[in-house]
């Protein structure tokens, strides 16, 4: 397990939360300049997620359990991982929408929300779930790699990355179309994460922490300096920044200079829950008058109270991940017989009876 990758997953989810809570933080008189900076550009947590997703997908089909190299099992496990926890959270999101934003109900599509068939946030009950549609596309593309020889995969990834960059530079981008979804610039971030996986040993051996940090800081600065929000321009700014952050995390872990502890890893494992439920937590913050109470306290007490709320949210997500989310996902794997491992026989895959932990 790449422990620092789990840390970055938690960081990505928290960035998105901070971005969506920024107005409420301002309303209570929050003054922490560091937090406010993260809040303004916290949407870049999604770019970090896409890079991490590419890295993890290549790890699964290359170094993961053998059943991850069976196409239908790989794709089935990804679908269970997405939907079996998304649907319960969708019910929570619907309740949150009824109570906190009833005016938005007329805009949403229940079918698009259930099946994640739209990337338009206003059409989705949980509006941040637009990114999951891209994740489903990434998973489908990764499953196709399981039909070719493993030695071809790095070359296919490099070719796909090159072609996607060329297409993005040459072709006009019309956001909102189905074609734009299929060949979205976000594909570059995913493919950069895939490519990084195949360069991981070189990064661990030859990467320089100061250089990686400087490159990450430079590209993130570009995104902040020009307040970039468009899909097209996020890639050469926040996307590249995310790439070098992940590379730095890998380098630090490989050299033993920083390895995420158990609490940080647990937060990373709960990042999906945090991502899907943070809007409900924000509603609690507002409608339970927690924000109003912190505003009355003011000063340092207000800042400490806000951070305590964030920590409590993360802790609750960790508990839910361990005792509800993951048992539900494991049940889904058993239900569809997606456990077990396989062995390669020549260029084919044969199923074994063993079940890995």
PDB file of C-alpha atoms in Angstrom, residues 130-298:
ATOM      1  CA  UNK A 130     -20.128  14.835 -11.620  1.00  0.00           C
ATOM      2  CA  UNK A 131     -16.525  13.706 -11.156  1.00  0.00           C
ATOM      3  CA  UNK A 132     -17.646  10.101 -10.643  1.00  0.00           C
ATOM      4  CA  UNK A 133     -18.842   9.993 -14.255  1.00  0.00           C
ATOM      5  CA  UNK A 134     -15.243  10.600 -15.308  1.00  0.00           C
ATOM      6  CA  UNK A 135     -14.054   7.930 -12.890  1.00  0.00           C
ATOM      7  CA  UNK A 136     -16.416   5.431 -14.530  1.00  0.00           C
ATOM      8  CA  UNK A 137     -14.960   6.363 -17.912  1.00  0.00           C
ATOM      9  CA  UNK A 138     -11.437   5.865 -16.556  1.00  0.00           C
ATOM     10  CA  UNK A 139     -12.346   2.456 -15.136  1.00  0.00           C
ATOM     11  CA  UNK A 140     -13.868   1.319 -18.425  1.00  0.00           C
ATOM     12  CA  UNK A 141     -10.761   2.426 -20.332  1.00  0.00           C
ATOM     13  CA  UNK A 142      -8.485   0.661 -17.833  1.00  0.00           C
ATOM     14  CA  UNK A 143     -10.440  -2.585 -18.177  1.00  0.00           C
ATOM     15  CA  UNK A 144      -9.645  -2.590 -21.913  1.00  0.00           C
ATOM     16  CA  UNK A 145      -5.933  -2.739 -21.076  1.00  0.00           C
ATOM     17  CA  UNK A 146      -6.523  -6.159 -19.538  1.00  0.00           C
ATOM     18  CA  UNK A 147      -7.142  -7.606 -23.003  1.00  0.00           C
ATOM     19  CA  UNK A 148      -3.576  -6.911 -24.159  1.00  0.00           C
ATOM     20  CA  UNK A 149      -0.191  -8.200 -23.061  1.00  0.00           C
ATOM     21  CA  UNK A 150       1.016  -6.599 -19.840  1.00  0.00           C
ATOM     22  CA  UNK A 151       4.242  -5.500 -21.557  1.00  0.00           C
ATOM     23  CA  UNK A 152       2.217  -3.385 -23.982  1.00  0.00           C
ATOM     24  CA  UNK A 153       0.392  -1.409 -21.301  1.00  0.00           C
ATOM     25  CA  UNK A 154       3.086   1.240 -20.603  1.00  0.00           C
ATOM     26  CA  UNK A 155       3.436   1.938 -24.332  1.00  0.00           C
ATOM     27  CA  UNK A 156      -0.322   2.186 -24.786  1.00  0.00           C
ATOM     28  CA  UNK A 157      -0.547   4.625 -21.870  1.00  0.00           C
ATOM     29  CA  UNK A 158       2.235   6.775 -23.341  1.00  0.00           C
ATOM     30  CA  UNK A 159       0.574   6.748 -26.756  1.00  0.00           C
ATOM     31  CA  UNK A 160      -2.838   7.591 -25.282  1.00  0.00           C
ATOM     32  CA  UNK A 161      -1.365  10.461 -23.273  1.00  0.00           C
ATOM     33  CA  UNK A 162       0.417  11.832 -26.344  1.00  0.00           C
ATOM     34  CA  UNK A 163      -2.714  11.593 -28.498  1.00  0.00           C
ATOM     35  CA  UNK A 164      -4.931  13.158 -25.834  1.00  0.00           C
ATOM     36  CA  UNK A 165      -2.539  16.091 -25.410  1.00  0.00           C
ATOM     37  CA  UNK A 166      -2.350  16.568 -29.189  1.00  0.00           C
ATOM     38  CA  UNK A 167      -6.128  16.435 -29.536  1.00  0.00           C
ATOM     39  CA  UNK A 168      -6.600  18.889 -26.665  1.00  0.00           C
ATOM     40  CA  UNK A 169      -4.152  21.360 -28.203  1.00  0.00           C
ATOM     41  CA  UNK A 170      -5.481  21.091 -31.766  1.00  0.00           C
ATOM     42  CA  UNK A 171      -9.235  20.516 -31.486  1.00  0.00           C
ATOM     43  CA  UNK A 172     -11.651  23.189 -30.231  1.00  0.00           C
ATOM     44  CA  UNK A 173     -13.089  22.318 -26.844  1.00  0.00           C
ATOM     45  CA  UNK A 174     -16.868  22.600 -26.446  1.00  0.00           C
ATOM     46  CA  UNK A 175     -17.699  21.890 -22.833  1.00  0.00           C
ATOM     47  CA  UNK A 176     -20.989  20.113 -22.233  1.00  0.00           C
ATOM     48  CA  UNK A 177     -21.009  17.852 -25.302  1.00  0.00           C
ATOM     49  CA  UNK A 178     -20.706  14.064 -25.167  1.00  0.00           C
ATOM     50  CA  UNK A 179     -17.554  14.212 -27.292  1.00  0.00           C
ATOM     51  CA  UNK A 180     -16.045  16.690 -24.853  1.00  0.00           C
ATOM     52  CA  UNK A 181     -16.738  14.191 -22.084  1.00  0.00           C
ATOM     53  CA  UNK A 182     -15.072  11.303 -23.936  1.00  0.00           C
ATOM     54  CA  UNK A 183     -11.952  13.285 -24.860  1.00  0.00           C
ATOM     55  CA  UNK A 184     -11.984  15.681 -21.912  1.00  0.00           C
ATOM     56  CA  UNK A 185      -8.742  17.384 -20.849  1.00  0.00           C
ATOM     57  CA  UNK A 186      -9.308  15.629 -17.519  1.00  0.00           C
ATOM     58  CA  UNK A 187      -8.199  12.455 -19.333  1.00  0.00           C
ATOM     59  CA  UNK A 188      -4.721  13.972 -19.397  1.00  0.00           C
ATOM     60  CA  UNK A 189      -4.648  14.121 -15.601  1.00  0.00           C
ATOM     61  CA  UNK A 190      -5.716  10.487 -15.344  1.00  0.00           C
ATOM     62  CA  UNK A 191      -3.156   9.407 -17.952  1.00  0.00           C
ATOM     63  CA  UNK A 192      -0.422  11.420 -16.223  1.00  0.00           C
ATOM     64  CA  UNK A 193      -1.177   9.431 -13.084  1.00  0.00           C
ATOM     65  CA  UNK A 194      -0.974   6.210 -15.117  1.00  0.00           C
ATOM     66  CA  UNK A 195       2.360   7.286 -16.584  1.00  0.00           C
ATOM     67  CA  UNK A 196       3.686   8.228 -13.166  1.00  0.00           C
ATOM     68  CA  UNK A 197       3.069   4.675 -11.990  1.00  0.00           C
ATOM     69  CA  UNK A 198       5.465   3.359 -14.630  1.00  0.00           C
ATOM     70  CA  UNK A 199       8.006   6.015 -13.665  1.00  0.00           C
ATOM     71  CA  UNK A 200       7.598   5.453  -9.924  1.00  0.00           C
ATOM     72  CA  UNK A 201      10.928   3.681  -9.466  1.00  0.00           C
ATOM     73  CA  UNK A 202      12.796   6.392 -11.343  1.00  0.00           C
ATOM     74  CA  UNK A 203      11.064   9.030  -9.217  1.00  0.00           C
ATOM     75  CA  UNK A 204      11.925   7.133  -6.029  1.00  0.00           C
ATOM     76  CA  UNK A 205      15.546   6.763  -7.059  1.00  0.00           C
ATOM     77  CA  UNK A 206      16.365   9.976  -8.890  1.00  0.00           C
ATOM     78  CA  UNK A 207      13.639  12.433  -7.914  1.00  0.00           C
ATOM     79  CA  UNK A 208      14.781  15.463  -5.944  1.00  0.00           C
ATOM     80  CA  UNK A 209      12.386  16.603  -3.229  1.00  0.00           C
ATOM     81  CA  UNK A 210      13.164  20.303  -3.573  1.00  0.00           C
ATOM     82  CA  UNK A 211      12.758  20.210  -7.357  1.00  0.00           C
ATOM     83  CA  UNK A 212       9.481  18.270  -7.166  1.00  0.00           C
ATOM     84  CA  UNK A 213       8.168  20.669  -4.536  1.00  0.00           C
ATOM     85  CA  UNK A 214       9.234  23.685  -6.595  1.00  0.00           C
ATOM     86  CA  UNK A 215       7.529  22.343  -9.719  1.00  0.00           C
ATOM     87  CA  UNK A 216       4.341  21.571  -7.791  1.00  0.00           C
ATOM     88  CA  UNK A 217       4.366  25.043  -6.242  1.00  0.00           C
ATOM     89  CA  UNK A 218       4.963  26.731  -9.613  1.00  0.00           C
ATOM     90  CA  UNK A 219       2.074  25.053 -11.425  1.00  0.00           C
ATOM     91  CA  UNK A 220      -0.289  25.535  -8.493  1.00  0.00           C
ATOM     92  CA  UNK A 221       0.781  29.194  -8.369  1.00  0.00           C
ATOM     93  CA  UNK A 222      -0.189  29.507 -12.032  1.00  0.00           C
ATOM     94  CA  UNK A 223      -3.667  28.242 -11.231  1.00  0.00           C
ATOM     95  CA  UNK A 224      -4.003  30.579  -8.262  1.00  0.00           C
ATOM     96  CA  UNK A 225      -2.433  33.607  -9.965  1.00  0.00           C
ATOM     97  CA  UNK A 226      -4.800  33.451 -12.922  1.00  0.00           C
ATOM     98  CA  UNK A 227      -7.771  32.108 -10.914  1.00  0.00           C
ATOM     99  CA  UNK A 228      -8.151  29.218 -13.355  1.00  0.00           C
ATOM    100  CA  UNK A 229     -11.459  27.384 -13.252  1.00  0.00           C
ATOM    101  CA  UNK A 230     -11.964  26.207 -16.847  1.00  0.00           C
ATOM    102  CA  UNK A 231     -11.552  22.504 -17.543  1.00  0.00           C
ATOM    103  CA  UNK A 232      -9.120  23.188 -20.381  1.00  0.00           C
ATOM    104  CA  UNK A 233      -6.683  25.316 -18.388  1.00  0.00           C
ATOM    105  CA  UNK A 234      -6.830  23.359 -15.141  1.00  0.00           C
ATOM    106  CA  UNK A 235      -4.638  20.631 -16.627  1.00  0.00           C
ATOM    107  CA  UNK A 236      -1.485  22.726 -17.285  1.00  0.00           C
ATOM    108  CA  UNK A 237      -1.852  24.396 -13.894  1.00  0.00           C
ATOM    109  CA  UNK A 238      -3.516  22.480 -11.081  1.00  0.00           C
ATOM    110  CA  UNK A 239      -3.230  19.179 -12.978  1.00  0.00           C
ATOM    111  CA  UNK A 240       0.542  19.393 -13.338  1.00  0.00           C
ATOM    112  CA  UNK A 241       0.776  20.656  -9.774  1.00  0.00           C
ATOM    113  CA  UNK A 242      -1.113  17.558  -8.628  1.00  0.00           C
ATOM    114  CA  UNK A 243       1.203  15.328 -10.669  1.00  0.00           C
ATOM    115  CA  UNK A 244       4.306  16.676  -8.945  1.00  0.00           C
ATOM    116  CA  UNK A 245       2.654  16.525  -5.520  1.00  0.00           C
ATOM    117  CA  UNK A 246       1.944  12.822  -6.040  1.00  0.00           C
ATOM    118  CA  UNK A 247       5.495  12.299  -7.314  1.00  0.00           C
ATOM    119  CA  UNK A 248       6.861  14.069  -4.231  1.00  0.00           C
ATOM    120  CA  UNK A 249       4.717  11.921  -1.933  1.00  0.00           C
ATOM    121  CA  UNK A 250       6.024   8.763  -3.616  1.00  0.00           C
ATOM    122  CA  UNK A 251       9.616   9.930  -3.349  1.00  0.00           C
ATOM    123  CA  UNK A 252       9.286  10.807   0.351  1.00  0.00           C
ATOM    124  CA  UNK A 253       7.730   7.438   1.146  1.00  0.00           C
ATOM    125  CA  UNK A 254      10.253   5.462  -0.902  1.00  0.00           C
ATOM    126  CA  UNK A 255      13.173   7.171   0.839  1.00  0.00           C
ATOM    127  CA  UNK A 256      11.558   6.874   4.271  1.00  0.00           C
ATOM    128  CA  UNK A 257      11.635  10.640   4.829  1.00  0.00           C
ATOM    129  CA  UNK A 258       7.915  10.923   5.448  1.00  0.00           C
ATOM    130  CA  UNK A 259       5.394   8.098   5.622  1.00  0.00           C
ATOM    131  CA  UNK A 260       1.770   8.783   6.541  1.00  0.00           C
ATOM    132  CA  UNK A 261       0.729   7.381   9.911  1.00  0.00           C
ATOM    133  CA  UNK A 262      -2.300   5.236  10.701  1.00  0.00           C
ATOM    134  CA  UNK A 263      -4.670   8.129  11.322  1.00  0.00           C
ATOM    135  CA  UNK A 264      -3.808   9.803   8.024  1.00  0.00           C
ATOM    136  CA  UNK A 265      -4.124   6.517   6.134  1.00  0.00           C
ATOM    137  CA  UNK A 266      -7.521   5.936   7.759  1.00  0.00           C
ATOM    138  CA  UNK A 267      -8.618   9.411   6.661  1.00  0.00           C
ATOM    139  CA  UNK A 268      -7.537   8.560   3.115  1.00  0.00           C
ATOM    140  CA  UNK A 269      -9.507   5.326   3.175  1.00  0.00           C
ATOM    141  CA  UNK A 270     -12.558   7.354   4.228  1.00  0.00           C
ATOM    142  CA  UNK A 271     -12.071   9.983   1.510  1.00  0.00           C
ATOM    143  CA  UNK A 272     -14.934   8.658  -0.652  1.00  0.00           C
ATOM    144  CA  UNK A 273     -17.347   8.974   2.260  1.00  0.00           C
ATOM    145  CA  UNK A 274     -16.047  12.454   3.011  1.00  0.00           C
ATOM    146  CA  UNK A 275     -16.396  13.484  -0.619  1.00  0.00           C
ATOM    147  CA  UNK A 276     -19.993  12.254  -0.909  1.00  0.00           C
ATOM    148  CA  UNK A 277     -21.257  13.448   2.486  1.00  0.00           C
ATOM    149  CA  UNK A 278     -19.446  16.730   3.086  1.00  0.00           C
ATOM    150  CA  UNK A 279     -22.385  18.751   1.730  1.00  0.00           C
ATOM    151  CA  UNK A 280     -24.610  17.167   4.386  1.00  0.00           C
ATOM    152  CA  UNK A 281     -22.037  18.063   7.036  1.00  0.00           C
ATOM    153  CA  UNK A 282     -22.049  21.653   5.798  1.00  0.00           C
ATOM    154  CA  UNK A 283     -25.845  21.717   6.145  1.00  0.00           C
ATOM    155  CA  UNK A 284     -25.482  20.506   9.733  1.00  0.00           C
ATOM    156  CA  UNK A 285     -22.898  23.232  10.328  1.00  0.00           C
ATOM    157  CA  UNK A 286     -25.398  25.855   9.149  1.00  0.00           C
ATOM    158  CA  UNK A 287     -28.809  24.599  10.284  1.00  0.00           C
ATOM    159  CA  UNK A 288     -27.691  23.255  13.665  1.00  0.00           C
ATOM    160  CA  UNK A 289     -26.389  26.772  14.363  1.00  0.00           C
ATOM    161  CA  UNK A 290     -22.848  25.522  14.897  1.00  0.00           C
ATOM    162  CA  UNK A 291     -21.598  28.326  12.671  1.00  0.00           C
ATOM    163  CA  UNK A 292     -23.698  30.920  14.513  1.00  0.00           C
ATOM    164  CA  UNK A 293     -22.355  29.663  17.842  1.00  0.00           C
ATOM    165  CA  UNK A 294     -18.762  29.910  16.613  1.00  0.00           C
ATOM    166  CA  UNK A 295     -19.441  33.414  15.295  1.00  0.00           C
ATOM    167  CA  UNK A 296     -20.562  34.497  18.766  1.00  0.00           C
ATOM    168  CA  UNK A 297     -17.400  33.068  20.311  1.00  0.00           C
ATOM    169  CA  UNK A 298     -15.180  34.876  17.815  1.00  0.00           C
TER     170      UNK A 298
END
